Short mmCIF file of C-alpha atoms in Angstrom, two decimals:
data_model
loop_
_atom_site.label_atom_id
_atom_site.label_comp_id
_atom_site.label_asym_id
_atom_site.label_seq_id
_atom_site.Cartn_x
_atom_site.Cartn_y
_atom_site.Cartn_z
CA UNK A 1 0.12 0.08 -0.12
CA UNK A 2 1.48 3.36 -1.08
CA UNK A 3 0.37 5.97 1.72
CA UNK A 4 0.62 9.42 0.36
CA UNK A 5 -0.24 11.19 3.17
CA UNK A 6 0.53 10.46 7.30
CA UNK A 7 0.02 12.35 9.85
CA UNK A 8 0.05 11.54 13.40
CA UNK A 9 -1.12 13.40 16.59
CA UNK A 10 -1.43 16.88 14.69
CA UNK A 11 -2.55 19.08 17.43
CA UNK A 12 -3.37 23.09 17.17
CA UNK A 13 -4.64 25.36 19.88
CA UNK A 14 -6.75 28.08 19.00
CA UNK A 15 -7.84 30.90 21.64
CA UNK A 16 -11.42 28.91 21.56
CA UNK A 17 -10.86 25.96 19.59
CA UNK A 18 -8.13 22.84 19.93
CA UNK A 19 -7.32 20.30 17.45
CA UNK A 20 -6.17 17.40 19.54
CA UNK A 21 -4.16 14.66 18.67
CA UNK A 22 -5.62 13.88 14.73
CA UNK A 23 -4.18 10.93 13.11
CA UNK A 24 -4.70 9.85 9.87
CA UNK A 25 -3.45 7.71 6.87
CA UNK A 26 -3.92 8.11 3.08
CA UNK A 27 -3.81 5.57 0.69
CA UNK A 28 -2.51 6.92 -3.37
CA UNK A 29 -5.30 6.58 -5.41
CA UNK A 30 -8.07 6.71 -2.61
CA UNK A 31 -10.64 9.12 -1.86
CA UNK A 32 -10.54 9.75 1.84
CA UNK A 33 -13.50 11.77 3.59
CA UNK A 34 -12.93 13.70 6.56
CA UNK A 35 -16.56 14.51 8.15
CA UNK A 36 -17.98 16.21 11.07
CA UNK A 37 -20.20 19.12 12.41
CA UNK A 38 -19.36 22.71 12.11
CA UNK A 39 -16.69 23.67 14.58
CA UNK A 40 -15.05 20.01 14.58
CA UNK A 41 -11.73 20.92 13.51
CA UNK A 42 -11.99 19.83 9.85
CA UNK A 43 -10.80 22.99 7.86
CA UNK A 44 -7.98 23.16 10.43
CA UNK A 45 -6.93 19.78 9.91
CA UNK A 46 -7.07 20.34 6.04
CA UNK A 47 -5.25 23.49 6.47
CA UNK A 48 -2.55 21.61 8.10
CA UNK A 49 -2.60 18.69 5.53
CA UNK A 50 -2.49 21.40 2.74
CA UNK A 51 0.60 23.22 4.12
CA UNK A 52 -1.52 26.41 4.45
CA UNK A 53 -0.54 26.74 8.59
CA UNK A 54 2.21 25.23 10.53
CA UNK A 55 2.07 22.40 12.37
CA UNK A 56 3.20 23.27 15.80
CA UNK A 57 2.88 19.27 17.41
CA UNK A 58 2.68 16.08 15.47
CA UNK A 59 4.10 14.87 12.68
CA UNK A 60 3.10 15.30 9.02
CA UNK A 61 4.54 13.81 5.82
CA UNK A 62 3.10 14.20 2.77
CA UNK A 63 3.96 12.36 -0.55
CA UNK A 64 6.89 11.25 1.53
CA UNK A 65 8.18 14.85 2.26
CA UNK A 66 7.01 17.71 4.86
CA UNK A 67 6.39 21.30 4.32
CA UNK A 68 9.21 22.33 6.13
CA UNK A 69 11.91 20.85 3.59
CA UNK A 70 9.72 20.72 0.17
CA UNK A 71 6.90 23.52 0.62
CA UNK A 72 7.48 24.20 -3.19
CA UNK A 73 7.72 20.69 -4.48
CA UNK A 74 4.77 19.48 -2.10
CA UNK A 75 2.36 22.68 -3.49
CA UNK A 76 3.44 21.70 -6.93
CA UNK A 77 1.76 18.39 -6.54
CA UNK A 78 -0.94 19.67 -4.17
CA UNK A 79 -4.49 21.03 -5.06
CA UNK A 80 -5.91 23.04 -2.15
CA UNK A 81 -9.45 24.42 -2.24
CA UNK A 82 -10.32 26.14 0.82
CA UNK A 83 -13.77 26.45 2.82
CA UNK A 84 -14.04 30.24 1.77
CA UNK A 85 -13.13 31.50 -1.49
CA UNK A 86 -9.56 33.21 -1.36
CA UNK A 87 -9.08 35.47 -4.43
CA UNK A 88 -8.45 39.27 -5.08
CA UNK A 89 -11.76 40.47 -5.72
CA UNK A 90 -11.17 43.31 -7.88
CA UNK A 91 -9.24 41.31 -10.59
CA UNK A 92 -10.58 38.99 -13.24
CA UNK A 93 -10.74 35.28 -13.27
CA UNK A 94 -8.41 35.14 -15.96
CA UNK A 95 -6.18 37.67 -13.94
CA UNK A 96 -5.67 35.13 -11.25
CA UNK A 97 -4.90 32.10 -13.84
CA UNK A 98 -2.12 34.61 -15.21
CA UNK A 99 -1.10 34.80 -11.48
CA UNK A 100 -0.96 31.06 -10.92
CA UNK A 101 0.41 29.58 -14.39
CA UNK A 102 4.25 30.97 -13.67
CA UNK A 103 4.40 29.45 -10.08
CA UNK A 104 2.86 26.09 -10.89
CA UNK A 105 5.75 23.67 -12.56
CA UNK A 106 3.02 21.97 -14.65
CA UNK A 107 0.19 24.54 -15.29
CA UNK A 108 -1.90 23.70 -17.79
CA UNK A 109 -3.78 26.77 -18.97
CA UNK A 110 -5.83 24.76 -21.94
CA UNK A 111 -7.25 22.73 -19.05
CA UNK A 112 -8.03 25.20 -16.78
CA UNK A 113 -9.87 27.26 -19.69
CA UNK A 114 -11.62 23.85 -20.45
CA UNK A 115 -12.73 23.48 -16.97
CA UNK A 116 -14.04 27.36 -16.69
CA UNK A 117 -15.99 26.66 -19.57
CA UNK A 118 -17.32 23.39 -18.24
CA UNK A 119 -18.31 25.29 -14.89
CA UNK A 120 -19.68 27.93 -16.87
CA UNK A 121 -17.57 30.38 -15.45
CA UNK A 122 -16.77 33.62 -17.47
CA UNK A 123 -13.16 33.91 -17.41
CA UNK A 124 -13.48 38.10 -18.03
CA UNK A 125 -15.80 38.43 -15.09
CA UNK A 126 -14.22 39.98 -11.84
CA UNK A 127 -13.86 38.03 -8.80
CA UNK A 128 -16.33 39.90 -6.67
CA UNK A 129 -19.13 39.76 -9.55
CA UNK A 130 -19.11 35.79 -9.18
CA UNK A 131 -21.56 34.10 -7.00
CA UNK A 132 -20.21 31.84 -4.30
CA UNK A 133 -20.96 28.61 -6.14
CA UNK A 134 -19.16 30.13 -8.95
CA UNK A 135 -16.03 31.31 -6.69
CA UNK A 136 -15.93 27.83 -5.35
CA UNK A 137 -15.94 26.62 -8.74
CA UNK A 138 -12.72 28.89 -10.04
CA UNK A 139 -11.11 27.32 -6.86
CA UNK A 140 -11.45 23.82 -7.64
CA UNK A 141 -10.74 24.66 -11.57
CA UNK A 142 -6.99 26.35 -10.27
CA UNK A 143 -6.54 23.12 -8.12
CA UNK A 144 -7.58 20.87 -11.13
CA UNK A 145 -5.37 22.55 -13.52
CA UNK A 146 -1.32 21.68 -12.31
CA UNK A 147 -1.38 18.09 -12.36
CA UNK A 148 -1.90 17.71 -8.68
CA UNK A 149 -1.25 14.35 -7.53
CA UNK A 150 -3.38 15.00 -4.34
CA UNK A 151 -6.01 17.12 -3.89
CA UNK A 152 -7.26 18.76 -0.61
CA UNK A 153 -10.91 19.77 -0.86
CA UNK A 154 -12.64 21.78 2.11
CA UNK A 155 -16.22 21.39 1.47
CA UNK A 156 -16.06 21.06 -2.03
CA UNK A 157 -20.02 21.03 -2.86
CA UNK A 158 -20.82 23.69 -0.45
CA UNK A 159 -22.68 26.47 -2.73
CA UNK A 160 -22.56 24.22 -5.73
CA UNK A 161 -26.09 23.52 -7.44
CA UNK A 162 -26.98 19.88 -8.06
CA UNK A 163 -25.51 19.65 -11.70
CA UNK A 164 -22.07 21.02 -10.89
CA UNK A 165 -22.35 19.16 -7.22
CA UNK A 166 -23.12 15.99 -9.68
CA UNK A 167 -20.33 16.58 -11.96
CA UNK A 168 -17.95 17.38 -9.61
CA UNK A 169 -18.50 13.79 -8.00
CA UNK A 170 -18.27 12.16 -11.05
CA UNK A 171 -15.02 13.99 -11.58
CA UNK A 172 -13.19 13.14 -8.39
CA UNK A 173 -14.54 9.64 -8.97
CA UNK A 174 -12.90 9.36 -12.29
CA UNK A 175 -9.55 10.73 -11.02
CA UNK A 176 -9.57 8.16 -8.26
CA UNK A 177 -10.61 5.21 -10.41
CA UNK A 178 -7.91 6.05 -12.74
CA UNK A 179 -5.51 5.38 -9.68
CA UNK A 180 -3.03 8.62 -9.93
CA UNK A 181 -4.97 10.99 -7.63
CA UNK A 182 -5.63 10.91 -4.38
CA UNK A 183 -8.43 13.11 -2.64
CA UNK A 184 -9.39 14.21 0.68
CA UNK A 185 -12.36 15.76 0.91
CA UNK A 186 -14.10 17.67 4.23
CA UNK A 187 -17.56 18.32 4.60
CA UNK A 188 -20.08 18.84 7.45
CA UNK A 189 -22.93 17.43 5.07
CA UNK A 190 -22.35 13.89 3.96
CA UNK A 191 -25.13 14.28 0.94
CA UNK A 192 -23.13 12.88 -1.78
CA UNK A 193 -19.45 13.09 -0.72
CA UNK A 194 -20.32 9.80 1.19
CA UNK A 195 -20.62 8.27 -1.93
CA UNK A 196 -17.39 8.31 -3.30
CA UNK A 197 -15.36 8.15 -0.07
CA UNK A 198 -13.42 4.77 0.41
CA UNK A 199 -11.98 5.56 3.62
CA UNK A 200 -14.28 7.60 6.46
CA UNK A 201 -12.79 9.91 9.34
CA UNK A 202 -14.96 11.24 11.94
CA UNK A 203 -14.07 14.61 13.69
CA UNK A 204 -15.97 15.73 16.81
CA UNK A 205 -15.03 18.87 19.12
CA UNK A 206 -11.47 18.63 18.21
CA UNK A 207 -10.81 14.78 17.99
CA UNK A 208 -10.62 11.99 15.80
CA UNK A 209 -13.55 9.77 16.73
CA UNK A 210 -13.77 7.19 13.95
CA UNK A 211 -11.45 5.93 11.30
CA UNK A 212 -12.78 3.28 9.13
CA UNK A 213 -13.21 2.30 5.22
CA UNK A 214 -16.89 2.48 4.08
CA UNK A 215 -16.52 -1.04 3.54
CA UNK A 216 -16.02 -1.72 7.22
CA UNK A 217 -18.66 1.07 8.13
CA UNK A 218 -21.36 -0.91 5.89
CA UNK A 219 -20.15 -4.09 7.82
CA UNK A 220 -20.05 -2.81 11.61
CA UNK A 221 -22.96 -0.29 11.22
CA UNK A 222 -25.99 -1.55 11.23
CA UNK A 223 -29.74 -0.65 12.19
CA UNK A 224 -31.46 -3.19 14.35
CA UNK A 225 -35.36 -2.83 13.90
CA UNK A 226 -36.80 -5.19 16.87
CA UNK A 227 -39.68 -5.48 19.01
CA UNK A 228 -39.37 -4.23 22.50
CA UNK A 229 -38.28 -7.17 24.93
CA UNK A 230 -37.45 -9.19 21.84
CA UNK A 231 -33.70 -8.68 22.45
CA UNK A 232 -31.34 -9.08 24.99
CA UNK A 233 -30.85 -5.83 27.30
CA UNK A 234 -27.26 -6.17 27.30
CA UNK A 235 -27.11 -6.13 23.59
CA UNK A 236 -29.57 -2.95 23.78
CA UNK A 237 -27.06 -1.36 26.35
CA UNK A 238 -24.35 -1.82 23.59
CA UNK A 239 -25.87 0.49 21.10
CA UNK A 240 -24.64 3.73 20.08
CA UNK A 241 -28.45 4.86 20.17
CA UNK A 242 -31.98 3.60 20.31
CA UNK A 243 -34.64 5.54 19.07
CA UNK A 244 -38.07 4.26 20.75
CA UNK A 245 -41.29 3.93 18.39
CA UNK A 246 -44.61 3.42 18.30
CA UNK A 247 -43.72 -0.05 17.26
CA UNK A 248 -40.76 -1.12 18.84
CA UNK A 249 -37.57 0.38 18.30
CA UNK A 250 -34.60 1.38 16.37
CA UNK A 251 -31.18 0.67 17.85
CA UNK A 252 -27.58 1.59 16.26
CA UNK A 253 -24.77 -0.99 16.37
CA UNK A 254 -21.18 -0.25 15.44
CA UNK A 255 -20.04 -3.44 16.22
CA UNK A 256 -22.65 -5.56 14.37
CA UNK A 257 -20.23 -8.60 13.89
CA UNK A 258 -19.75 -8.75 17.78
CA UNK A 259 -23.60 -9.06 18.60
CA UNK A 260 -24.97 -10.75 15.60
CA UNK A 261 -24.99 -13.91 17.54
CA UNK A 262 -26.87 -12.44 20.32
CA UNK A 263 -29.33 -10.96 17.84
CA UNK A 264 -29.72 -14.46 15.66
CA UNK A 265 -32.90 -15.64 17.63
CA UNK A 266 -34.94 -12.48 17.17
CA UNK A 267 -33.48 -12.24 13.50
CA UNK A 268 -34.66 -15.77 13.08
CA UNK A 269 -38.06 -15.49 14.35
CA UNK A 270 -38.74 -12.06 12.45
CA UNK A 271 -38.56 -9.91 15.74
CA UNK A 272 -35.97 -7.96 14.64
CA UNK A 273 -34.74 -6.84 11.26
CA UNK A 274 -31.56 -5.11 10.03
CA UNK A 275 -31.67 -1.97 8.49
CA UNK A 276 -28.68 0.20 6.40
CA UNK A 277 -26.98 2.86 8.85
CA UNK A 278 -26.10 5.92 6.49
CA UNK A 279 -23.24 7.85 7.45
CA UNK A 280 -25.35 10.74 8.88
CA UNK A 281 -26.97 8.37 10.91
CA UNK A 282 -23.22 7.25 12.50
CA UNK A 283 -22.26 11.13 12.49
CA UNK A 284 -25.35 11.81 14.39
CA UNK A 285 -24.97 9.32 16.88
CA UNK A 286 -21.22 10.34 17.49
CA UNK A 287 -22.56 14.20 17.91
CA UNK A 288 -25.46 13.06 20.09
CA UNK A 289 -23.47 10.85 22.37
CA UNK A 290 -20.71 13.15 22.92
CA UNK B 1 8.87 38.33 -13.34
CA UNK B 2 7.79 36.73 -10.00
CA UNK B 3 3.77 37.53 -9.95
CA UNK B 4 4.01 38.54 -6.52
CA UNK B 5 6.90 41.06 -7.10
CA UNK B 6 4.66 42.45 -10.39
CA UNK B 7 1.36 42.66 -8.37
CA UNK B 8 3.17 44.52 -5.42
CA UNK B 9 5.50 46.90 -7.78
CA UNK B 10 2.40 48.74 -9.43
CA UNK B 11 1.66 50.37 -5.81
CA UNK B 12 5.24 51.28 -4.74
CA UNK B 13 5.78 52.31 -8.78
CA UNK B 14 2.50 54.60 -8.54
CA UNK B 15 3.93 56.11 -4.64
CA UNK B 16 7.50 56.69 -6.49
CA UNK B 17 5.92 58.29 -9.65
CA UNK B 18 3.31 60.71 -7.37
CA UNK B 19 6.35 61.45 -5.07
CA UNK B 20 8.46 62.35 -8.21
CA UNK B 21 5.40 64.28 -9.52
CA UNK B 22 4.53 66.02 -6.99
CA UNK B 23 6.90 66.58 -3.98
CA UNK B 24 10.03 66.30 -6.74
CA UNK B 25 8.49 69.25 -8.15
CA UNK B 26 8.45 71.10 -4.84
CA UNK B 27 12.18 70.33 -4.23
CA UNK B 28 13.27 71.85 -7.75
CA UNK B 29 11.29 75.03 -7.41
CA UNK B 30 10.51 76.13 -3.90
CA UNK B 31 12.71 78.01 -1.48
CA UNK B 32 13.77 77.26 2.16
CA UNK B 33 12.11 75.34 4.00
CA UNK B 34 11.18 73.05 1.13
CA UNK B 35 14.30 70.43 2.17
CA UNK B 36 12.98 70.66 6.00
CA UNK B 37 9.23 69.65 4.94
CA UNK B 38 9.15 67.50 1.66
CA UNK B 39 11.56 64.59 3.58
CA UNK B 40 8.77 64.27 6.05
CA UNK B 41 6.38 63.31 3.47
CA UNK B 42 9.02 60.16 2.46
CA UNK B 43 7.77 57.70 5.38
CA UNK B 44 4.10 58.99 4.47
CA UNK B 45 4.33 58.27 0.80
CA UNK B 46 6.09 54.69 1.67
CA UNK B 47 3.29 53.62 4.24
CA UNK B 48 0.75 54.85 2.28
CA UNK B 49 2.09 52.42 -0.80
CA UNK B 50 2.30 49.69 1.81
CA UNK B 51 -1.35 50.51 3.25
CA UNK B 52 -2.88 50.21 -0.52
CA UNK B 53 -0.68 46.83 -1.71
CA UNK B 54 -1.59 45.26 1.81
CA UNK B 55 -5.17 46.17 1.61
CA UNK B 56 -5.37 44.64 -1.68
CA UNK B 57 -3.26 41.37 -0.92
CA UNK B 58 -4.72 38.25 -0.30
CA UNK B 59 -1.94 36.17 1.16
CA UNK B 60 -4.54 32.71 1.66
CA UNK B 61 -4.16 32.81 -2.15
CA UNK B 62 -0.69 33.45 -2.42
CA UNK B 63 -0.13 30.12 0.28
CA UNK B 64 -2.36 27.78 -2.21
CA UNK B 65 0.67 28.78 -4.59
CA UNK B 66 4.07 27.09 -5.02
CA UNK B 67 5.56 30.18 -3.69
CA UNK B 68 7.67 29.64 -0.20
CA UNK B 69 6.40 32.37 2.36
CA UNK B 70 10.35 33.48 2.73
CA UNK B 71 10.43 34.52 -0.98
CA UNK B 72 7.12 36.22 -0.46
CA UNK B 73 8.77 38.08 2.78
CA UNK B 74 11.58 39.07 0.68
CA UNK B 75 10.04 40.17 -2.29
CA UNK B 76 7.42 42.81 -0.02
CA UNK B 77 10.64 43.80 1.97
CA UNK B 78 13.28 44.65 -0.98
CA UNK B 79 10.34 46.66 -2.93
CA UNK B 80 9.96 48.61 0.41
CA UNK B 81 13.58 49.02 0.37
CA UNK B 82 14.09 49.94 -3.34
CA UNK B 83 11.02 52.18 -2.90
CA UNK B 84 13.01 54.17 0.13
CA UNK B 85 16.20 54.20 -1.95
CA UNK B 86 14.77 55.75 -4.95
CA UNK B 87 13.16 58.53 -3.09
CA UNK B 88 16.48 58.88 -1.12
CA UNK B 89 18.40 59.35 -4.51
CA UNK B 90 15.76 61.47 -5.74
CA UNK B 91 15.84 63.75 -2.80
CA UNK B 92 19.87 63.46 -2.54
CA UNK B 93 19.97 64.48 -6.20
CA UNK B 94 17.64 67.31 -6.05
CA UNK B 95 19.31 68.83 -2.83
CA UNK B 96 22.92 68.44 -4.40
CA UNK B 97 21.63 70.21 -7.38
CA UNK B 98 20.59 73.27 -4.93
CA UNK B 99 23.61 73.32 -2.59
CA UNK B 100 24.87 76.16 -5.13
CA UNK B 101 22.10 78.29 -4.42
CA UNK B 102 22.28 77.78 -0.44
CA UNK B 103 18.87 76.18 -0.31
CA UNK B 104 20.42 72.73 0.67
CA UNK B 105 23.86 72.30 2.52
CA UNK B 106 25.95 69.01 4.05
CA UNK B 107 23.50 69.00 6.70
CA UNK B 108 20.58 68.63 4.64
CA UNK B 109 21.98 65.32 3.13
CA UNK B 110 22.47 64.08 6.52
CA UNK B 111 18.76 64.93 6.86
CA UNK B 112 17.85 63.12 4.33
CA UNK B 113 19.47 60.15 4.91
CA UNK B 114 17.90 60.07 8.75
CA UNK B 115 14.56 60.61 7.43
CA UNK B 116 14.83 57.69 4.59
CA UNK B 117 16.11 55.51 7.35
CA UNK B 118 13.22 56.02 9.70
CA UNK B 119 10.63 55.60 6.94
CA UNK B 120 12.58 52.48 5.44
CA UNK B 121 12.80 50.95 8.96
CA UNK B 122 9.06 52.03 9.94
CA UNK B 123 7.44 50.64 6.70
CA UNK B 124 9.09 47.26 7.23
CA UNK B 125 8.24 47.07 10.85
CA UNK B 126 4.80 48.01 9.85
CA UNK B 127 4.82 44.94 6.89
CA UNK B 128 5.90 42.67 9.65
CA UNK B 129 3.41 43.79 12.10
CA UNK B 130 0.57 43.39 9.12
CA UNK B 131 1.90 39.76 8.70
CA UNK B 132 1.58 39.23 12.27
CA UNK B 133 -1.58 40.42 13.17
CA UNK B 134 -3.67 41.03 9.91
CA UNK B 135 -4.48 44.12 7.75
CA UNK B 136 -7.88 44.62 9.39
CA UNK B 137 -5.94 45.11 12.70
CA UNK B 138 -3.27 47.33 11.34
CA UNK B 139 -4.76 49.53 8.70
CA UNK B 140 -6.20 51.80 11.69
CA UNK B 141 -2.53 52.01 12.84
CA UNK B 142 -1.55 52.85 9.59
CA UNK B 143 -4.10 55.40 8.64
CA UNK B 144 -3.43 56.94 11.94
CA UNK B 145 0.26 57.19 11.13
CA UNK B 146 -0.42 58.84 8.09
CA UNK B 147 -2.58 61.41 9.31
CA UNK B 148 -0.51 62.21 11.94
CA UNK B 149 2.81 62.49 9.74
CA UNK B 150 0.64 64.75 7.49
CA UNK B 151 -0.55 66.74 10.62
CA UNK B 152 3.03 67.12 11.85
CA UNK B 153 4.29 68.09 8.28
CA UNK B 154 2.03 70.87 8.17
CA UNK B 155 1.95 72.38 11.67
CA UNK B 156 5.97 71.88 11.77
CA UNK B 157 5.89 73.98 8.18
CA UNK B 158 3.32 76.56 9.63
CA UNK B 159 5.26 77.33 13.03
CA UNK B 160 8.66 77.43 11.07
CA UNK B 161 6.94 80.30 8.84
CA UNK B 162 5.37 82.19 11.86
CA UNK B 163 7.34 81.07 15.00
CA UNK B 164 10.25 82.74 16.10
CA UNK B 165 13.05 80.36 16.78
CA UNK B 166 10.67 77.41 16.08
CA UNK B 167 13.32 74.46 15.85
CA UNK B 168 14.17 72.96 12.47
CA UNK B 169 15.17 69.30 12.54
CA UNK B 170 17.45 69.66 9.80
CA UNK B 171 19.09 72.21 11.75
CA UNK B 172 19.39 70.49 15.04
CA UNK B 173 22.66 69.92 16.77
CA UNK B 174 22.66 66.15 16.29
CA UNK B 175 22.18 66.90 12.36
CA UNK B 176 24.86 69.74 12.31
CA UNK B 177 27.35 67.64 13.87
CA UNK B 178 27.02 64.74 11.43
CA UNK B 179 26.69 67.27 8.40
CA UNK B 180 30.28 68.13 9.36
CA UNK B 181 31.36 65.03 7.16
CA UNK B 182 28.52 64.32 5.58
CA UNK B 183 29.89 61.78 2.92
CA UNK B 184 30.97 59.80 6.16
CA UNK B 185 27.95 60.26 8.05
CA UNK B 186 25.66 58.97 5.08
CA UNK B 187 27.71 55.61 4.57
CA UNK B 188 27.80 54.95 8.07
CA UNK B 189 24.40 55.99 8.39
CA UNK B 190 23.33 54.01 5.31
CA UNK B 191 25.31 50.84 6.68
CA UNK B 192 23.20 51.21 10.17
CA UNK B 193 19.99 51.41 8.06
CA UNK B 194 21.01 47.96 6.01
CA UNK B 195 21.96 45.96 9.16
CA UNK B 196 18.82 47.18 10.59
CA UNK B 197 16.71 45.90 7.67
CA UNK B 198 18.70 42.56 7.25
CA UNK B 199 17.42 41.86 10.88
CA UNK B 200 13.76 43.06 9.87
CA UNK B 201 14.22 41.02 7.05
CA UNK B 202 14.97 37.72 8.99
CA UNK B 203 12.49 38.60 11.29
CA UNK B 204 10.14 39.29 8.50
CA UNK B 205 10.67 35.63 7.05
CA UNK B 206 10.17 34.08 10.32
CA UNK B 207 6.98 35.76 11.00
CA UNK B 208 5.72 35.52 7.92
CA UNK B 209 6.05 31.74 7.58
CA UNK B 210 4.23 31.40 11.15
CA UNK B 211 1.57 33.59 10.01
CA UNK B 212 -2.07 32.82 10.59
CA UNK B 213 -3.49 36.31 10.55
CA UNK B 214 -5.04 35.95 7.02
CA UNK B 215 -7.01 32.90 8.07
#
């Protein structure tokens, strides 16, 4: 397994917020999703991963190097899209391309203009006249136009309409399938991005509370819908969350293989059944349980 | 040309050209106390160029590009140095040209250098403070400095003309003493200024690399 990014115990303290001991490993050619509620620390973590802010504590290796030793080389190989647009508001889209082009070793102007066309962003417009979604698309076009091996995208679908969001997800999926590009995305919403993420990290209150592959999440996390009294109380107590309903209960388990045997009689008799747990369900269970 | 230089140069070039057009004209055509007052505008012009350039800057965008912070810090500080040197050369040239008329003398040359050293170090210091605290925090300080500088120049000019024995800065004891050997004094002052600027450059590179004021 080629590791593109390895972060260990990343810690950063601000006046009103701390990211505490975040660790993360990203495989080459994968799509990793970092999810969590607002103010969970996703943007702080991504800024550190993308070399936008110094790493005071912990270790970070990106593409086998550290920003302290190889800032220029790494930023040539990384495409970063920040949560908020960071452009010169009084300059045109084209001006930004002309500004960025000589900085990147592998800038592809034709690809940039093709993307602008796909995204329907007018290159002659001043940034201050673009909508929030168009600014996000401009950020994405810049990140996609210099042959980046690693894309670090902070809420890339925020502000995008349904057409562009779908187009972006397809593009990210295609890049990851091609195997040469690795994608790390962060979002507070799981809509869409959870479909393409192969590895999931949950951040809550500045801490990584869960790191699992999407396959393991699907195996381990299940809703158990059961008639009250049909399953052992000890099993019920192991559920991450339980919702009482008029005709029974729904319990969310994060360790289905461990309770499978205990649930077997209820499942066999039809007193209980299983349902898929979405990423949003799992995320909510962590937030509410915290 | 590095795009960081190219964008910021526009502001400093504009500043230098307006200084040349407005203050340069005064230095060539007006009589005493032109060389007492006009140099006071040098730090004002430099800090104005810095304020305009930094107000329009987007460091978060620059940090996304493969341009190391130390290159950005050096580019910005070298532009301040270049701008200060240009204004010093302009004023010194004008003073030398008017020595025969008695409008300027050796002390004037030292006074010009002292003011330019002050302007250079103040602007470099402000630049570093902007990296440390952000332009939104520093902008009121910069604007207050510009206003205070203009007010000082106006009050000083009015007092020189209307108040008997109002002290002229270019006639102060220290300046007169240094003016006894103007070329040696200027070389020493320039060397000290460059040493101070070098120290600020080192500090600036460190502050810029650690800066999160733009986030």
